[in-house]
Tab-separated table of C-alpha atoms in Angstrom:
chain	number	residue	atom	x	y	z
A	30	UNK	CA	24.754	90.809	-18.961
A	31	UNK	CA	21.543	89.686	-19.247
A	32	UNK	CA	20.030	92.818	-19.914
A	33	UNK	CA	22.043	93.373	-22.695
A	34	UNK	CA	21.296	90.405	-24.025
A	35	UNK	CA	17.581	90.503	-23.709
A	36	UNK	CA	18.113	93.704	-25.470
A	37	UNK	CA	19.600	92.358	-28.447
A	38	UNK	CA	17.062	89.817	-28.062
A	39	UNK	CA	13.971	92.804	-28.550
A	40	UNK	CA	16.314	94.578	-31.310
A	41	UNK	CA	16.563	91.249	-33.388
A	42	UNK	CA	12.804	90.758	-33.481
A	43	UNK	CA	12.104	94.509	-34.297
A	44	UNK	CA	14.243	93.742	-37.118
A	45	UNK	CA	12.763	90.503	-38.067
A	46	UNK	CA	9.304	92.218	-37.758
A	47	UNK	CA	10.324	95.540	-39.613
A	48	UNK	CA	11.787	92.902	-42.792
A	49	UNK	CA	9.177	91.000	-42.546
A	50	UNK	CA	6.022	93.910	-43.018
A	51	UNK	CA	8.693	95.147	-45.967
A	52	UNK	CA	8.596	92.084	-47.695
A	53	UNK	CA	4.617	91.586	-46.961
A	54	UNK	CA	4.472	95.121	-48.549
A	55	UNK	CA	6.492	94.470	-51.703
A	56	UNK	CA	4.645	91.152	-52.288
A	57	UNK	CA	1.170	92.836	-52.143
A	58	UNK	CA	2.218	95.460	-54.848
A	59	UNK	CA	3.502	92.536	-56.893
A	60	UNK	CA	0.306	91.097	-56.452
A	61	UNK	CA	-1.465	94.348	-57.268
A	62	UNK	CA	0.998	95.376	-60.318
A	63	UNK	CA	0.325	91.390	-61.968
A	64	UNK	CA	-2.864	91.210	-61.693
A	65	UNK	CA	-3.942	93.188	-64.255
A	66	UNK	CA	-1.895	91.292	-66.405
A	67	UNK	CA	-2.671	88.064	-65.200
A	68	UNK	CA	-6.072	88.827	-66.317
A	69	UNK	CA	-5.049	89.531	-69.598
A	70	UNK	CA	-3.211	86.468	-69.857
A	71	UNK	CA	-6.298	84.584	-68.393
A	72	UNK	CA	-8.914	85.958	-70.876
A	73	UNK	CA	-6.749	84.975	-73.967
A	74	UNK	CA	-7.360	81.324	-73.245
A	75	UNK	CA	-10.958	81.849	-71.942
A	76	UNK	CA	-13.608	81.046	-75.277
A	77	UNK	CA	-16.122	83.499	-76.818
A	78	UNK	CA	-19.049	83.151	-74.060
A	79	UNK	CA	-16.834	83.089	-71.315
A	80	UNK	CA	-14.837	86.559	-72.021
A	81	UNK	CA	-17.851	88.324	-72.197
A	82	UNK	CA	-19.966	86.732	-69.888
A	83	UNK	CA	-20.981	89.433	-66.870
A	84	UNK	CA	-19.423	86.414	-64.379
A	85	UNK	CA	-15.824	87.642	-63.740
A	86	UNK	CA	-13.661	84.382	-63.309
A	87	UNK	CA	-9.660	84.814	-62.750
A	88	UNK	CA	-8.873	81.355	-64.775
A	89	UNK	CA	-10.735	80.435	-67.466
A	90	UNK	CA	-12.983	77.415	-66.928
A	91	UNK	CA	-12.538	75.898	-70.605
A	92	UNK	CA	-9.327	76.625	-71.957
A	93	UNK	CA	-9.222	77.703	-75.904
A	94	UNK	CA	-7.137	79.295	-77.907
A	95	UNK	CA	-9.323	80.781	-80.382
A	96	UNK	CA	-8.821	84.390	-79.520
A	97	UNK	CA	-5.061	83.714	-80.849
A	98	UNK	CA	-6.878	81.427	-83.547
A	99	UNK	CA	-8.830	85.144	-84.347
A	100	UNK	CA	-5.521	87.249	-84.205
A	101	UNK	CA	-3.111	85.028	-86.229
A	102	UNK	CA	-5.759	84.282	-89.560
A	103	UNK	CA	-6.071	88.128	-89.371
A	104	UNK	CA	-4.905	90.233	-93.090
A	105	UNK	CA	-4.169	92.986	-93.897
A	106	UNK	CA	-6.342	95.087	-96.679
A	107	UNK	CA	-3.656	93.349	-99.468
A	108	UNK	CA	-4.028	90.103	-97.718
A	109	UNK	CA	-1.040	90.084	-95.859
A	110	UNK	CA	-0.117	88.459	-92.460
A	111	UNK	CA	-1.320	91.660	-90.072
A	112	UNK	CA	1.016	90.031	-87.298
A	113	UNK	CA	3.771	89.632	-89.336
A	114	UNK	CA	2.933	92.321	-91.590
A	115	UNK	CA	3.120	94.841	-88.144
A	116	UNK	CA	6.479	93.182	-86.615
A	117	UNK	CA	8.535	93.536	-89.372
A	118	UNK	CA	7.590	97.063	-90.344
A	119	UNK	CA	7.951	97.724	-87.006
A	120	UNK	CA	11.639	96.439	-86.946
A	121	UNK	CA	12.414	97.975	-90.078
A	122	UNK	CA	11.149	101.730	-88.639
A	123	UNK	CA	13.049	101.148	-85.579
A	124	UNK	CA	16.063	99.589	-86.621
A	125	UNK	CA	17.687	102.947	-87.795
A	126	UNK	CA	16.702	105.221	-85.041
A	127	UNK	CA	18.054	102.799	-82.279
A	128	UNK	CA	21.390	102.307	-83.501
A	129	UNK	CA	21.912	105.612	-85.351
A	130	UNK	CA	20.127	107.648	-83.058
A	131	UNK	CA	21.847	106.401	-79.878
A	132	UNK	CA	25.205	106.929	-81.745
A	133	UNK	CA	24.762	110.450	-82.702
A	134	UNK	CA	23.526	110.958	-79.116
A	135	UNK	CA	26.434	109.862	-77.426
A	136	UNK	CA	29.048	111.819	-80.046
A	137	UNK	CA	26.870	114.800	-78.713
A	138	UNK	CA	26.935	113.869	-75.232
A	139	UNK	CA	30.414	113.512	-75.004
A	140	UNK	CA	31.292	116.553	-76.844
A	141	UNK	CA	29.163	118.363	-73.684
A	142	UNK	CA	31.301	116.552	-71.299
A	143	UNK	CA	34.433	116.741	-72.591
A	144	UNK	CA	35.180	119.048	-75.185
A	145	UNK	CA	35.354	122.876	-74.282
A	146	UNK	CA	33.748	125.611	-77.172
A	147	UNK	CA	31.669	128.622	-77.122
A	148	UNK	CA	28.328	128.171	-75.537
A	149	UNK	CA	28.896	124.801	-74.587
A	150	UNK	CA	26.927	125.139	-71.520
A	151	UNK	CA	24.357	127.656	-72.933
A	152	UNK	CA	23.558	124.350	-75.845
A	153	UNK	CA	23.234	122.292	-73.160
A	154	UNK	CA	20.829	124.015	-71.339
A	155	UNK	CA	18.707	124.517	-74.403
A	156	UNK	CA	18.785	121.332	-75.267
A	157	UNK	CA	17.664	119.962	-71.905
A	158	UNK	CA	14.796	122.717	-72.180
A	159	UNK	CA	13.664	121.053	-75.255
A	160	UNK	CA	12.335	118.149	-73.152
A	161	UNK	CA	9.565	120.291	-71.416
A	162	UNK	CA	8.151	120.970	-74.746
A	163	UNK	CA	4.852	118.608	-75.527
A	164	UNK	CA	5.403	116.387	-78.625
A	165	UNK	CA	1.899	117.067	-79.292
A	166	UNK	CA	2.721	120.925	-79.954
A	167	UNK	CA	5.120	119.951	-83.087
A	168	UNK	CA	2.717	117.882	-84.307
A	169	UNK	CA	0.935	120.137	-87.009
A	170	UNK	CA	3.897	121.615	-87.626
A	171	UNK	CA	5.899	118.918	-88.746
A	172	UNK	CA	2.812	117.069	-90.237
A	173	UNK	CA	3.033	120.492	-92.575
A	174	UNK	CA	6.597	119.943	-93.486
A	175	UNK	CA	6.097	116.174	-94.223
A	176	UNK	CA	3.625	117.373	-96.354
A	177	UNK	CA	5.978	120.102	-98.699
A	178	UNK	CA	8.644	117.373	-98.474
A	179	UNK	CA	6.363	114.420	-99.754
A	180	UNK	CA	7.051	112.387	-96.880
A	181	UNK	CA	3.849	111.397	-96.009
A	182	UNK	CA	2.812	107.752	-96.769
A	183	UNK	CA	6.641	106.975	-96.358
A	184	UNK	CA	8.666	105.735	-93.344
A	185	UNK	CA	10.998	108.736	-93.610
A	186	UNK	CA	8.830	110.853	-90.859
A	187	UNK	CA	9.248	107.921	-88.260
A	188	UNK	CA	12.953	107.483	-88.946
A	189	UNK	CA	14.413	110.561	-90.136
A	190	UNK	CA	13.799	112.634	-86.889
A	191	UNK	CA	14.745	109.797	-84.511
A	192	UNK	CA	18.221	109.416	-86.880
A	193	UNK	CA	19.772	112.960	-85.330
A	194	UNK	CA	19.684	111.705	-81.398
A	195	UNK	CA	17.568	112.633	-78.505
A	196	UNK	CA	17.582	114.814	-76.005
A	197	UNK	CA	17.031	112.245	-72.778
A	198	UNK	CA	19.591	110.125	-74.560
A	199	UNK	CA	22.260	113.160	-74.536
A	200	UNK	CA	21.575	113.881	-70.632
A	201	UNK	CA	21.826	110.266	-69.280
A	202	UNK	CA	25.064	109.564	-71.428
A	203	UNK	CA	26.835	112.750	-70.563
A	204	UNK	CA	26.282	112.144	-66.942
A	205	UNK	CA	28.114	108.737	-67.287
A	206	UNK	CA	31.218	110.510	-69.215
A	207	UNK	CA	31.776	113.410	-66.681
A	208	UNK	CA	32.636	110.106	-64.431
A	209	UNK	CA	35.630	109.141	-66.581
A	210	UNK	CA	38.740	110.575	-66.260
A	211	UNK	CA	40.159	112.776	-68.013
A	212	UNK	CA	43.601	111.590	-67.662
A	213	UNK	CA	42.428	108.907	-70.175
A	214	UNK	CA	41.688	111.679	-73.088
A	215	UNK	CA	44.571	113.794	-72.282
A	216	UNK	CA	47.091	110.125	-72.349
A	217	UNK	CA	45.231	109.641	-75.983
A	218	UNK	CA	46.258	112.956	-77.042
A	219	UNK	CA	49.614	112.665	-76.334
A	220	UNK	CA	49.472	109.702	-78.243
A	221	UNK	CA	48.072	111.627	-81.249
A	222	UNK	CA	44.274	110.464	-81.136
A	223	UNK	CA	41.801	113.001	-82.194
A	224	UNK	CA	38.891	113.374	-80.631
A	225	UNK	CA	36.266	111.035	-82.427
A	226	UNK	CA	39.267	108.699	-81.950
A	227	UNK	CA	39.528	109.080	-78.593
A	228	UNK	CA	35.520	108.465	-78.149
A	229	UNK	CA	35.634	105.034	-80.026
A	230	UNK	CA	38.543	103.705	-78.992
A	231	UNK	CA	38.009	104.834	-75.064
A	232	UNK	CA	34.850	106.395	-74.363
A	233	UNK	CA	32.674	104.212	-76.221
A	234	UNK	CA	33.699	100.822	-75.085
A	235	UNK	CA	33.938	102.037	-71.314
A	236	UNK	CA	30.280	102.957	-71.974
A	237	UNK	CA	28.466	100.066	-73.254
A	238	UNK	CA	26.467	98.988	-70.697
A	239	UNK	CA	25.347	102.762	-70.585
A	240	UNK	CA	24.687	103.013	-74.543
A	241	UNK	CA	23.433	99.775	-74.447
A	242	UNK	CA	20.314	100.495	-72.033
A	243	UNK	CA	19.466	103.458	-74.272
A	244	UNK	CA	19.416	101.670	-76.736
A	245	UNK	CA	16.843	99.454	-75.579
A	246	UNK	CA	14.785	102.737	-74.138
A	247	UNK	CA	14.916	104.323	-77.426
A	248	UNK	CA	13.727	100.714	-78.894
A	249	UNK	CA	10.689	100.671	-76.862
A	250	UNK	CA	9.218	104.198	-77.644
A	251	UNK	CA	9.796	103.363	-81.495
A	252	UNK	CA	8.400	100.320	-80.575
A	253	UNK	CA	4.841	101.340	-79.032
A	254	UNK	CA	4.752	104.960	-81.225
A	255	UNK	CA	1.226	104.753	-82.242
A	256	UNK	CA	0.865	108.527	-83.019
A	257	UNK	CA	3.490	108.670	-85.768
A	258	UNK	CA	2.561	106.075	-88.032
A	259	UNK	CA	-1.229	107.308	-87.253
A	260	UNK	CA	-0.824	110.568	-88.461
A	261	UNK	CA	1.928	109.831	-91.204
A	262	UNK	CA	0.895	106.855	-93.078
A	263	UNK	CA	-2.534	107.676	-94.436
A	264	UNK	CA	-3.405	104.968	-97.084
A	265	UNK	CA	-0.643	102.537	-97.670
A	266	UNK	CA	-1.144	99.460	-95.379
A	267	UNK	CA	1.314	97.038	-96.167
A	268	UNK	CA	3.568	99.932	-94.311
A	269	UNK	CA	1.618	100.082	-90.908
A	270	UNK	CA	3.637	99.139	-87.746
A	271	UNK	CA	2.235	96.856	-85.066
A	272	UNK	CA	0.447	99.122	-82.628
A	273	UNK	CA	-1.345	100.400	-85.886
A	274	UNK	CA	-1.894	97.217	-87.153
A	275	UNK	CA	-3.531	96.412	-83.973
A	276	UNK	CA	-5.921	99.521	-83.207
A	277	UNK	CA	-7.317	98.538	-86.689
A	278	UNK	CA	-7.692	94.947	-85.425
A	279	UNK	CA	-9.539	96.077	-81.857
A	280	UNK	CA	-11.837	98.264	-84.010
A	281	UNK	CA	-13.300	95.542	-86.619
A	282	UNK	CA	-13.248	92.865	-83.190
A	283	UNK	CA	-14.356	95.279	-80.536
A	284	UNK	CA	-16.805	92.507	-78.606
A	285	UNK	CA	-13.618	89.561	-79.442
A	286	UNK	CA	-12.289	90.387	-75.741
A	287	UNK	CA	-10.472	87.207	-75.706
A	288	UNK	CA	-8.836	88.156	-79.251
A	289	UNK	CA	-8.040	91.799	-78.107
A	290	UNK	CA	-6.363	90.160	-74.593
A	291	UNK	CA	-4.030	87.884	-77.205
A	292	UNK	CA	-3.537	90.580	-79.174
A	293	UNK	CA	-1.695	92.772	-76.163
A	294	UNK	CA	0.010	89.423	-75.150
A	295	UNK	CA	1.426	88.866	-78.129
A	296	UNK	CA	2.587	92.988	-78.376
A	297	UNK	CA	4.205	92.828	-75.466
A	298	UNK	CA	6.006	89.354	-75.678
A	299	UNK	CA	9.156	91.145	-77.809
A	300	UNK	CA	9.884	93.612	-74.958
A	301	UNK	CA	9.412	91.234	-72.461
A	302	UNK	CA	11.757	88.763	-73.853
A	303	UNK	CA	14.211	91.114	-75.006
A	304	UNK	CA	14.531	92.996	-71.234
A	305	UNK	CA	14.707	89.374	-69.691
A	306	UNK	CA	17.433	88.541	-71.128
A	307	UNK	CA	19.161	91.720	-71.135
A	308	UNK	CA	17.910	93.640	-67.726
A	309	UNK	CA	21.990	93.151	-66.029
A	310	UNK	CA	22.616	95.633	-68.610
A	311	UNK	CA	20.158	97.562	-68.197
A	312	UNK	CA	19.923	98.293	-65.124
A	313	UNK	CA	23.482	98.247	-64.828
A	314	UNK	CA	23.435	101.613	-67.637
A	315	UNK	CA	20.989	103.484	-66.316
A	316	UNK	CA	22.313	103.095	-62.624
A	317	UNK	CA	25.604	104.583	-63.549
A	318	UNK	CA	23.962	106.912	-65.906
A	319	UNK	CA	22.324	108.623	-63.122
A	320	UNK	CA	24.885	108.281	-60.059
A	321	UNK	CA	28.080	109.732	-62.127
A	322	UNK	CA	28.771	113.257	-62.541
């Protein structure tokens, strides 16, 4: 008896001491993945002579906010807002591709999941294949049709494309509708609803929380595209999206370190706010996007 309880004894602190280096572990690469961006956060408030003094200090020993002073009285080349200026082109580039976009993709998806026609599986596999292609290799290419189409120095390039679905959208959402049942369907076609009926009266809402968190993923990339609006808008400013905006703004304020440092804060603030308060679904949509099939 005693042995056996001395031996639960030793298991116990194994246990304790096997929990305890995991947690030691996953607090030192917290530490290691915030620091960077506690230093970020840090220089923003340091002044001019501090953020580029050779002296490396983790909090700044006079706080200031003139690097956000810098970045907010920053125009545009007509005079504009660049801040604002950036957001809400930004929004207005994204807006379509998110919602339209992640709609087409899951009509697509759950055709491949559900419905049966020639090829279906042959499409598929294509389709997935189309993701191992570089973005940078259609770049000329489509830069030349822009071009015939007199797209360029428009939006249309940066929303058009993003309009007709994606290819990562289609895979993760048809993985979460083989899961459902297809005793649901077949009960909605006795009941005499067609198929795009059946999707947005069944599939649809039994996939929000799937939809919804690539909705958000597909928000993001439109988000931080830098190359598009780079190599698309040429010379009209007032339509330049944020991460545009801001290259220019690095460029003319290159030694402003505690100006470029606000400037990322300030980028990344939407995202961050916008997974806070929506991470349950998140991470509740991409979970069952990848563990049903």
């Amino acid at each position: 008896m005693i042995k056996a309880e001395s031996g639960i004894k030793r298991s116990g602190r194994r246990t304790f001491a096997g929990k305890a280096l995991i947690y030691a572990g996953l607090v030192l690469f917290a530490a290691w993945t915030l620091l960077p961006f506690l230093i970020v956060v840090s220089t923003s408030f340091k002044t001019y002579e501090e953020a580029i003094s050779a002296e490396f200090r983790l909090f700044p020993r006079e706080f200031s906010v003139e690097g956000y002073r810098i970045l907010f009285g920053a125009k545009t080349g007509t005079g504009k807002p660049m801040i604002l200026t950036g957001f809400v082109n930004t929004l207005l580039v994204a807006v379509l591709p998110v919602v339209v976009g992640t709609l087409v993709s899951a009509v697509s998806a759950y055709a491949f999941a559900k419905l049966r026609f020639p090829c279906k599986n042959f499409l598929f596999t294509v389709l997935i294949g189309t993701m191992l292609v570089p973005s940078t290799l259609l770049l000329i290419p489509s830069y030349m049709i822009y071009n015939r189409l007199n797209w360029l120095d428009t939006w249309l390039p940066l929303i058009v494309p993003g309009t007709f679905g994606g290819a990562a959208c289609v895979f993760f959402l048809r993985q979460f509708y083989t899961g459902i049942p297809n005793e649901l369907l077949e009960a909605a076609k006795v009941d005499g609803v067609g198929y795009l009926g059946a999707f947005f009266r069944i599939m649809l809402p039994l996939s929000k929380a799937a939809v919804f968190a690539q909705m958000l993923i597909v928000f993001i990339a439109q988000y931080n595209d830098y190359v598009g609006p780079r190599t698309y808008l040429l010379n009209e400013e007032d339509l330049f999206t944020l991460q545009f905006l801001l290259t220019r703004f690095l460029n003319s304020n290159w030694s402003d370190y505690h100006a470029i440092m606000a400037s990322s804060i300030v980028a990344m603030l939407p995202t961050m706010v916008l997974y806070l308060f929506t991470q349950k679904y998140f991470i509740e949509g991409i979970a069952s996007s990848g563990l049903k099939d």
